[in-house]
Coordinates of C-alpha atoms in Angstrom, one line a residue:
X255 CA 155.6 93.7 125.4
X256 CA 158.6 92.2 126.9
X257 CA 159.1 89.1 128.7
X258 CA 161.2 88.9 132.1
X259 CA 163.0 86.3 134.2
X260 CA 164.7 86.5 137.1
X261 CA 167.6 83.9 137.1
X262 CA 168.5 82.8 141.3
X263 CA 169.4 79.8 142.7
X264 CA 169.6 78.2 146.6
X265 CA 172.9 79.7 147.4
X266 CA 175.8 81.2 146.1
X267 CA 178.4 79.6 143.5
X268 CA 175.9 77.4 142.0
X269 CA 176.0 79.1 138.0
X270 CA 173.8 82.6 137.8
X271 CA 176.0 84.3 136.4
X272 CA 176.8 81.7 133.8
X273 CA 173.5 81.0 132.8
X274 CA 172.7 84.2 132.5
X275 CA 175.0 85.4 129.8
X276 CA 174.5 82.0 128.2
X277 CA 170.7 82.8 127.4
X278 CA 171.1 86.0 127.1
X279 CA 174.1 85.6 124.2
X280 CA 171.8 83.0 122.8
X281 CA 169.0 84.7 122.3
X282 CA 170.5 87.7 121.2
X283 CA 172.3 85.3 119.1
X284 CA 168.4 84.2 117.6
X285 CA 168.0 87.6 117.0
X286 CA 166.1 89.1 120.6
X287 CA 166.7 92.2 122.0
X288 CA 167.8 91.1 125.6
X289 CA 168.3 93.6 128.9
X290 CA 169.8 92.2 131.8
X291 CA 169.8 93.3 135.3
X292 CA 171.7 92.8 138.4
X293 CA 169.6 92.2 141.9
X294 CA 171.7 93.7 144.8
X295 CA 174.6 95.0 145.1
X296 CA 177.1 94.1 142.6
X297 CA 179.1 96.2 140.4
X298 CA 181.4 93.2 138.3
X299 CA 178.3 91.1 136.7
X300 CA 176.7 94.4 134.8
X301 CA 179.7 94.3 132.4
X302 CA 179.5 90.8 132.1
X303 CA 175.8 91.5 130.7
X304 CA 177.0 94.4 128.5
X305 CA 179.1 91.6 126.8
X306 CA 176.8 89.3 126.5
X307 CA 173.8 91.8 125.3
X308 CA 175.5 94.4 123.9
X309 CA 173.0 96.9 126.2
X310 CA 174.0 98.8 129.4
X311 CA 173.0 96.6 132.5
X312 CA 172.1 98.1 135.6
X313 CA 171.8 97.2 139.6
X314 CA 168.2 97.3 141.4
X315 CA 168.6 97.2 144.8
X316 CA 165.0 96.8 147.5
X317 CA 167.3 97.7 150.4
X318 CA 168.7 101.0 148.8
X319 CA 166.1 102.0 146.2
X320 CA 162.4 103.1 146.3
X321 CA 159.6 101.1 144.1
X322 CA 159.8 104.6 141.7
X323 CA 163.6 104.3 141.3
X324 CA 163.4 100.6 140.4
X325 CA 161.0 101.1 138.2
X326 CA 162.7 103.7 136.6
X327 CA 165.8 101.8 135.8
X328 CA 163.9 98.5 134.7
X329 CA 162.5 100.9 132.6
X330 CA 164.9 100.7 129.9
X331 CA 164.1 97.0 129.2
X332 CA 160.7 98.4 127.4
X333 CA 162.3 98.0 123.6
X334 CA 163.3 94.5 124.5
X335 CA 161.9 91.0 124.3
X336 CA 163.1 89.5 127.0
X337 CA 164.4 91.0 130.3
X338 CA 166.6 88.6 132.5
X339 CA 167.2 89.9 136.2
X340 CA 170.6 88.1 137.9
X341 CA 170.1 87.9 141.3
X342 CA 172.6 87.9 144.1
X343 CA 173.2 84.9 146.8
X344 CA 170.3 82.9 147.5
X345 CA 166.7 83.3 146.5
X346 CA 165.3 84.7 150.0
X347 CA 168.9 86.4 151.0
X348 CA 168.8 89.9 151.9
X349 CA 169.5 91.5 155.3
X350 CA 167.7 91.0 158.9
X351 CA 166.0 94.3 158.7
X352 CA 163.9 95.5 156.1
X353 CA 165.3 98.9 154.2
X354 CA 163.5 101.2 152.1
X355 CA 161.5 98.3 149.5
X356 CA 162.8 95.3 151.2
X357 CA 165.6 93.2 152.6
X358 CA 168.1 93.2 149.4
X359 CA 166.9 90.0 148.1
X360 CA 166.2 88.9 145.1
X361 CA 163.0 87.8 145.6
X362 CA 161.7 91.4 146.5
X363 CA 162.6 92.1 142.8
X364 CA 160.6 89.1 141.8
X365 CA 157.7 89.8 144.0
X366 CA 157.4 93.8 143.7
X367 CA 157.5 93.2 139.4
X368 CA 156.2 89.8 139.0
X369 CA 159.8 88.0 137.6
X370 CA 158.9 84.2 137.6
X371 CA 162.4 82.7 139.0
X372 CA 164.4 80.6 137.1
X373 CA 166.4 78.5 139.8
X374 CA 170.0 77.0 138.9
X375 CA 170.0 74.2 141.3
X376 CA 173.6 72.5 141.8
X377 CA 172.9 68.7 142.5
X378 CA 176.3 67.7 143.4
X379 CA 176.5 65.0 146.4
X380 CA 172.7 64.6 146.2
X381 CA 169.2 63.5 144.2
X382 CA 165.9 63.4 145.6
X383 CA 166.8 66.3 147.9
X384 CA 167.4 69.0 144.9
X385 CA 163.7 68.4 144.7
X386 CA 163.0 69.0 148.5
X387 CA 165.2 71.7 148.3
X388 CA 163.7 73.5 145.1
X389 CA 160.0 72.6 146.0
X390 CA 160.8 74.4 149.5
X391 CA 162.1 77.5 147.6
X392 CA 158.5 77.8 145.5
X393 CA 156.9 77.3 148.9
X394 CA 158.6 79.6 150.9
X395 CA 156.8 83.0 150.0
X396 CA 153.6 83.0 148.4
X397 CA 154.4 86.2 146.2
X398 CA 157.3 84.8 144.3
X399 CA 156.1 82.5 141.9
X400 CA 158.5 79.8 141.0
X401 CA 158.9 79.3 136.4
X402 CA 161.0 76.1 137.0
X403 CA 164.8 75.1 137.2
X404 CA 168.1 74.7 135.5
X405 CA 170.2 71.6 136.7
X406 CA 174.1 72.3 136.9
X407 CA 177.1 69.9 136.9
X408 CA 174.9 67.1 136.9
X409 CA 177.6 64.2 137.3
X410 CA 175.8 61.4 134.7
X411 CA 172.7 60.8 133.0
X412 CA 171.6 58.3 135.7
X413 CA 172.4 61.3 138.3
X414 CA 170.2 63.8 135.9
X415 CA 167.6 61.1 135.5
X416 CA 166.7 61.1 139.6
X417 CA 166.9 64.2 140.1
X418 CA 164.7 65.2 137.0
X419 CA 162.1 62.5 138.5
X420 CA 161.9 64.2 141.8
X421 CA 161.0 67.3 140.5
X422 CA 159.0 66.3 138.1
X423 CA 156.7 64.5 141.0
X424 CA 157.4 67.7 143.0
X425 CA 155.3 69.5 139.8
X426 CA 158.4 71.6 138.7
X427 CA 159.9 72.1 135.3
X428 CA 162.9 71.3 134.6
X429 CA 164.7 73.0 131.7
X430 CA 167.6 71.6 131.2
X431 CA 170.4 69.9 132.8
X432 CA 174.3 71.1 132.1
X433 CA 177.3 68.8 132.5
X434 CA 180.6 70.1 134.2
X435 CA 182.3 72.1 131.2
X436 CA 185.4 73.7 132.4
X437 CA 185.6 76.0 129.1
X438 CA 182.6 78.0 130.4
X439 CA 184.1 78.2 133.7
X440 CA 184.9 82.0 134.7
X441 CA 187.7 83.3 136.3
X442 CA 187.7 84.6 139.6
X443 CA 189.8 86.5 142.5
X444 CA 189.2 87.8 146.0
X445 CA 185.9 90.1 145.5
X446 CA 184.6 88.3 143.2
X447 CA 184.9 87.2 139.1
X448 CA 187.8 88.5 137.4
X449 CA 186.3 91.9 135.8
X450 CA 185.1 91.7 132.1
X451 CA 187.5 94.2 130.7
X452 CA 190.3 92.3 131.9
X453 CA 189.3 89.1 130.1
X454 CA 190.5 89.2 126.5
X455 CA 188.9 86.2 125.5
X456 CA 185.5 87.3 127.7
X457 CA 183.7 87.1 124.3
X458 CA 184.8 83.9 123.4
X459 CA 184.1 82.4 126.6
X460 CA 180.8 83.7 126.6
X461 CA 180.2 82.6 123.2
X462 CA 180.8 78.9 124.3
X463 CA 178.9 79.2 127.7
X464 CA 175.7 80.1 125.3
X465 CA 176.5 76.9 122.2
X466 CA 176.5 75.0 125.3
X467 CA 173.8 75.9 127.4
X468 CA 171.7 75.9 124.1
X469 CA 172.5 71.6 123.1
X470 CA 171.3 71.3 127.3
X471 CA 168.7 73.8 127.7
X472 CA 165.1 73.9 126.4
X473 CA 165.4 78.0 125.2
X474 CA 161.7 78.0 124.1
X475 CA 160.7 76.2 127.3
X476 CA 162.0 79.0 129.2
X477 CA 160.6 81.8 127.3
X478 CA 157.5 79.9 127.4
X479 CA 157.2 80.4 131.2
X480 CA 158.5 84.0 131.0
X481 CA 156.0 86.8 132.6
X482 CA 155.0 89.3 129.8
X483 CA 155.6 92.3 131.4
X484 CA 154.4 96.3 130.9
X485 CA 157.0 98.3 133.0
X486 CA 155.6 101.1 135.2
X487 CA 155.9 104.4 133.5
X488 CA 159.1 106.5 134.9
X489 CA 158.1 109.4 136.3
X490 CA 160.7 111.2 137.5
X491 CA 165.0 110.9 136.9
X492 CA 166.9 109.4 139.6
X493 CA 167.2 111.4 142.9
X494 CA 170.9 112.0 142.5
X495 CA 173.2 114.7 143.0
X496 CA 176.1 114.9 140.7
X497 CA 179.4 115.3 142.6
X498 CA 179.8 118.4 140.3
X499 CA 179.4 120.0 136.5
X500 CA 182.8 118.2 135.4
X501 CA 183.7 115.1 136.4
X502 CA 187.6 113.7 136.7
X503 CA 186.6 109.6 137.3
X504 CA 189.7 107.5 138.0
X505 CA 189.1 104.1 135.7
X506 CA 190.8 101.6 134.8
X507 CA 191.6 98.1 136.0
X508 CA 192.6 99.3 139.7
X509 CA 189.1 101.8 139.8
X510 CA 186.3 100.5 138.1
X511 CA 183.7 99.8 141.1
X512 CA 181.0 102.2 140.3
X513 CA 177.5 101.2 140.1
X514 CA 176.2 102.2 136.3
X515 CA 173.0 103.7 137.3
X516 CA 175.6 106.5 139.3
X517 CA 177.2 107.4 136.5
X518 CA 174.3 107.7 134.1
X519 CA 172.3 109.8 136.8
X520 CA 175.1 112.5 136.8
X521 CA 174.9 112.1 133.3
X522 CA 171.4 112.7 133.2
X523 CA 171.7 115.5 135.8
X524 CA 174.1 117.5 133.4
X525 CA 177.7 116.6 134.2
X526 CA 180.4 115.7 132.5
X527 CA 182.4 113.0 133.4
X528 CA 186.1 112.8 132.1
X529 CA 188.4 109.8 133.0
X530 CA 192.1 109.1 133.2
X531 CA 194.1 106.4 134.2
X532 CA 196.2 106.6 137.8
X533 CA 197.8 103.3 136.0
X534 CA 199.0 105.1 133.2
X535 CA 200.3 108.1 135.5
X536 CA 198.0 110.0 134.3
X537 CA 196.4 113.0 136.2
X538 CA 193.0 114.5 136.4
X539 CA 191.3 116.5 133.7
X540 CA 192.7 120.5 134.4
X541 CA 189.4 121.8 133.7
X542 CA 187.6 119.3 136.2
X543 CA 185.6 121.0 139.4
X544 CA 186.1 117.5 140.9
X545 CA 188.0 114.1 140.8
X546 CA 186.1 111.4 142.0
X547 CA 188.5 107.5 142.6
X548 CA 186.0 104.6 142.7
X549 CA 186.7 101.3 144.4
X550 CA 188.7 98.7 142.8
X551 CA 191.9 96.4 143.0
X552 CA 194.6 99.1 144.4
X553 CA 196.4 96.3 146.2
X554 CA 196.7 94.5 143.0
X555 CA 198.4 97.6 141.3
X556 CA 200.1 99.3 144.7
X557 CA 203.5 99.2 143.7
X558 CA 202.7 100.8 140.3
X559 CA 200.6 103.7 142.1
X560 CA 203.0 104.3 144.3
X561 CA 205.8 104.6 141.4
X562 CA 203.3 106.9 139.5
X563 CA 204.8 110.5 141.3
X564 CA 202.8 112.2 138.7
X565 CA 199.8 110.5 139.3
X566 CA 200.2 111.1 143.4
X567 CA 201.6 114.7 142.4
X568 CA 198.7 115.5 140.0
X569 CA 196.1 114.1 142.2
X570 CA 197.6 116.5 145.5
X571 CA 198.0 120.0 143.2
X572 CA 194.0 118.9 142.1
X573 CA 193.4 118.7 145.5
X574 CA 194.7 122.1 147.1
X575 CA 191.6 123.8 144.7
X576 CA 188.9 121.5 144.4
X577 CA 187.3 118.4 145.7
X578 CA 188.4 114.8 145.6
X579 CA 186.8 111.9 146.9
X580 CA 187.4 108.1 146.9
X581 CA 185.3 105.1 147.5
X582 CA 186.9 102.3 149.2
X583 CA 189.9 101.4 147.3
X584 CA 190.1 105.5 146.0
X585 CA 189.8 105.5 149.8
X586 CA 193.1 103.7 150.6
X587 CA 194.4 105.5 147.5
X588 CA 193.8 108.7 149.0
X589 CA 195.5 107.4 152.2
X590 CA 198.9 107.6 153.6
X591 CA 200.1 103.8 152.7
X592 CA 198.7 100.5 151.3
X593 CA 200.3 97.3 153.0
X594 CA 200.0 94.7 150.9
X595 CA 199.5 90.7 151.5
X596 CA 203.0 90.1 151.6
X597 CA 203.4 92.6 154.3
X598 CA 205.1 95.7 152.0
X599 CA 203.9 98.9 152.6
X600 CA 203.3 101.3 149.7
X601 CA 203.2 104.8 149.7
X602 CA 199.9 106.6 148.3
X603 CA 198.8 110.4 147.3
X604 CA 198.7 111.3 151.2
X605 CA 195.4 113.6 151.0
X606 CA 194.3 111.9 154.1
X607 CA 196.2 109.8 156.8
X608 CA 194.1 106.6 156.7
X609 CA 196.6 103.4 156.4
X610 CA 194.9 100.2 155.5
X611 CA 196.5 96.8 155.1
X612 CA 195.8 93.6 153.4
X613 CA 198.1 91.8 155.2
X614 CA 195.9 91.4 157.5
X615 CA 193.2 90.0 156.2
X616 CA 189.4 91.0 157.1
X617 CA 186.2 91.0 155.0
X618 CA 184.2 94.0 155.3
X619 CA 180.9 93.2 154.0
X620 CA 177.3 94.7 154.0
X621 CA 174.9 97.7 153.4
X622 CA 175.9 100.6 154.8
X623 CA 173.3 104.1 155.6
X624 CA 175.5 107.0 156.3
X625 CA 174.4 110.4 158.3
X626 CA 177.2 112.9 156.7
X627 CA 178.9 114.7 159.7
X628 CA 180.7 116.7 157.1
X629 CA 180.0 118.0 153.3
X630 CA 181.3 115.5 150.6
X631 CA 181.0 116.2 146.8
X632 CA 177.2 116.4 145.9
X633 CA 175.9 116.1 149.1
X634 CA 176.0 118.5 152.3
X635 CA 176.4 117.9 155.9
X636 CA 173.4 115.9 157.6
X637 CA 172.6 114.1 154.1
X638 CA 171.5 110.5 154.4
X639 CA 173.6 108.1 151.8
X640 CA 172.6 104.5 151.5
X641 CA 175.5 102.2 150.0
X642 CA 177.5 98.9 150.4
X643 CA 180.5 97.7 151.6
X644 CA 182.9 94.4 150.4
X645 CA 186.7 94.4 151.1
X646 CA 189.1 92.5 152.3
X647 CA 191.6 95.7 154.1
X648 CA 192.3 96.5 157.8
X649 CA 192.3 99.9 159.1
X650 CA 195.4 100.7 160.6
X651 CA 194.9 104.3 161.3
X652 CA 192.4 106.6 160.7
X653 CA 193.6 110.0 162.1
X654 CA 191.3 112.4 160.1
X655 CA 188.2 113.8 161.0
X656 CA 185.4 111.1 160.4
X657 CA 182.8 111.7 157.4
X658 CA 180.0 110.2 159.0
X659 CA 178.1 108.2 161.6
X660 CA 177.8 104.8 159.9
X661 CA 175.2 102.0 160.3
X662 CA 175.1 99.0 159.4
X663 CA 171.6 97.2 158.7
X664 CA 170.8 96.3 161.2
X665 CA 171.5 99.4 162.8
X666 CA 174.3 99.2 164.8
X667 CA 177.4 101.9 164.7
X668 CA 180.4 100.4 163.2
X669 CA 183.7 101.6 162.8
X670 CA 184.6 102.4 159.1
X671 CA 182.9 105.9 159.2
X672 CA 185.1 107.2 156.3
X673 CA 187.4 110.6 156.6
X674 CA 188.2 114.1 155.8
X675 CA 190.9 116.6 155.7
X676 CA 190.7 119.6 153.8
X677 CA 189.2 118.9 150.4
X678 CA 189.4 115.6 150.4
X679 CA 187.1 112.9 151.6
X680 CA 187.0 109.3 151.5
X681 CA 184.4 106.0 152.6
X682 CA 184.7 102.4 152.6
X683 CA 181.2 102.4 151.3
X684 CA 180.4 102.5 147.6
X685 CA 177.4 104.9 146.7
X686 CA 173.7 103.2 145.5
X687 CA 171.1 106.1 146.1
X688 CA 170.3 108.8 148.6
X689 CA 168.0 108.2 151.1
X690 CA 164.6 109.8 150.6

């Protein structure tokens, strides 16, 4: 019977991430089978886990998913001994209104399955208060049942010797306390860390993130406090249409934002899924029924796409038969131009007349449930999507006729309702589940 963990901390920024791949790489390296998961919606930090595990990670998600679809994708931790659940932002951070299971946070995951929560605290500028402020996280909901904490960039052994007093008189374990170690320190860019596959040394890195976490870090300690755990038994698949039988997926370092569980439910389902490389100039599989552009870095690469005529020339002949749609970057990709930050605007494949522009600057960020006005791949007109949205772009135009009526969480209309024009269709959202 495994046992699971879910690894959260007060805020944002303070070493998840980290920790997590440096247990699991070190008790993979003692010889465990570990899974990892990713709370909310994030679709960098499952590769980082693949790394570290050498297992498929996948997102579980209490605003988008049902209890029967979480427990269907947790499901695959069965075969392992320890399961370790990376949350996303604070412990309690999720959205004002609750969505299918829950706000998005990660302590619904730890409540609904009965995670204890590791917490990474960050002590910087303080002492006693990490104590207030951990002891107030264990009180907050009675559900969520607190295993103890991880100290990070403590500043000296007279700073982790406070601090481990206060929360030992608080009644909480403390696990360990890590130094500042720049060597372990991952790279990061506008949306988030720098992607796993484009870190040559992400191996390495991860390698020393887990020797060092192991010399600071009580390991048996920490599995000690670990729930066993007998997963629910998966009834059914994931409710998910593919977008069709044969799949043409854009991927590589400017489109690679697609949430695993996606791809492994039209997997599942039947369909194919081929990939090229819009990068490379290359164009979608012939014998594709439909090409499908996930999110990404396009304003990283616009120049390049833009240079790629058989790519954009490809991409349009694929187009006048069959189906293509694109998911926020695919989106702008799809669009007339890209403006970059320094203001240069790059021509794209032209299937739809949306011009976005990242010099100036926006974030775009939070769930998103969509009421289809119009048919996209896999799903028909009146169909009820549930996804997320994180960029940085401004619409300039949007001249097409609009996909949906999009909500935000709270419920308001906003403005971002995606596009369409012949076969082609397009959203700033990224896809997490259809809504039941």
């Amino acid at each position: 019977m495994p046992a699971a963990l879910v690894i959260s901390a007060p805020a944002s920024g303070v070493g998840k991430t980290t920790l997590t791949l440096a247990l699991a790489r070190a008790w993979r390296n003692h010889g465990l089978k570990v899974q990892c998961f990713k709370s909310g919606p994030d679709y960098i930090d499952p590769a980082f886990h693949a790394a570290a595990t050498g297992r498929a990670s996948v997102n579980v998600d209490s605003w988008a998913m049902d209890r029967a679809t979480i427990d269907h994708l947790v499901a695959r931790g069965t075969d392992a001994d320890i399961v370790l659940a990376e949350g996303s932002m604070g412990l309690f951070d999720g959205v004002a209104t609750r969505g299918v299971s829950g706000t998005g946070a990660s302590a619904d995951i730890a409540e609904m399955l009965g995670w204890p929560v590791v917490l990474v605290i960050d002590p910087s500028g303080q002492a006693q208060t990490a104590a207030a402020i951990a002891a107030g996280l264990r009180d907050y909901r009675p559900g969520v049942r607190l295993a103890g904490v991880v100290l990070n960039r403590v500043a000296s052994p007279r700073h982790e010797d406070l601090v481990r007093r206060a929360l030992n008189d608080a009644g909480i374990a403390v696990f360990g306390a890590l130094p500042r170690h720049a060597e372990i320190s991952l790279p990061k860019r506008h949306l988030g860390l720098v992607q796993a596959e484009e870190q040559a040394e992400i191996g390495k890195l991860i390698d020393e993130a887990a020797r060092f976490v192991a010399e600071h870090v009580d390991l048996d300690a920490v599995l000690r406090f670990a729930a066993s755990w007998s997963p629910q038994p998966a009834t059914n698949g994931l409710n998910v249409t593919p977008p069709g039988q044969r799949i043409a997926l854009a991927r590589d370092a400017a489109f690679s934002f697609v949430y695993p569980h996606m791809l492994e439910a039209w997997r599942a389902a039947g369909a194919e899924i081929t990939t090229f490389s819009p990068l490379a100039d290359e164009v979608p599989d012939a014998n594709a029924d439909v090409c499908w552009l996930p999110g990404g870095y396009p304003e990283l690469h616009a120049g390049k796409i833009a240079a790629n005529t058989r790519f954009r020339s490809g991409l349009r002949a694929f187009a006048e038969t069959r189906p293509v749609h694109g998911e926020c970057g695919g989106y702008m990709v799809l669009g007339a131009g890209l403006t970059d930050a320094d203001g240069i605007r790059h021509e794209m494949t032209g299937l739809l007349g949306l011009e976005t522009s990242f010099a100036k600057r926006r974030m775009h960020l939070g769930y998103r449930l969509a009421a289809l006005a119009a048919p996209m791949p896999g799903h028909q007109a009146g169909a009820r999507l549930r996804g997320h949205e994180f960029h940085y772009s401004t619409i300039l135009a949007q001249p097409d006729t609009p996909l949906a009526v999009v909500h935000d969480a709270t419920g308001a209309v906003i403005a971002e309702t995606g596009s369409q024009r012949g076969r082609a269709t397009g959203t700033f959202f990224h896809l997490i589940a259809e809504d039941r």
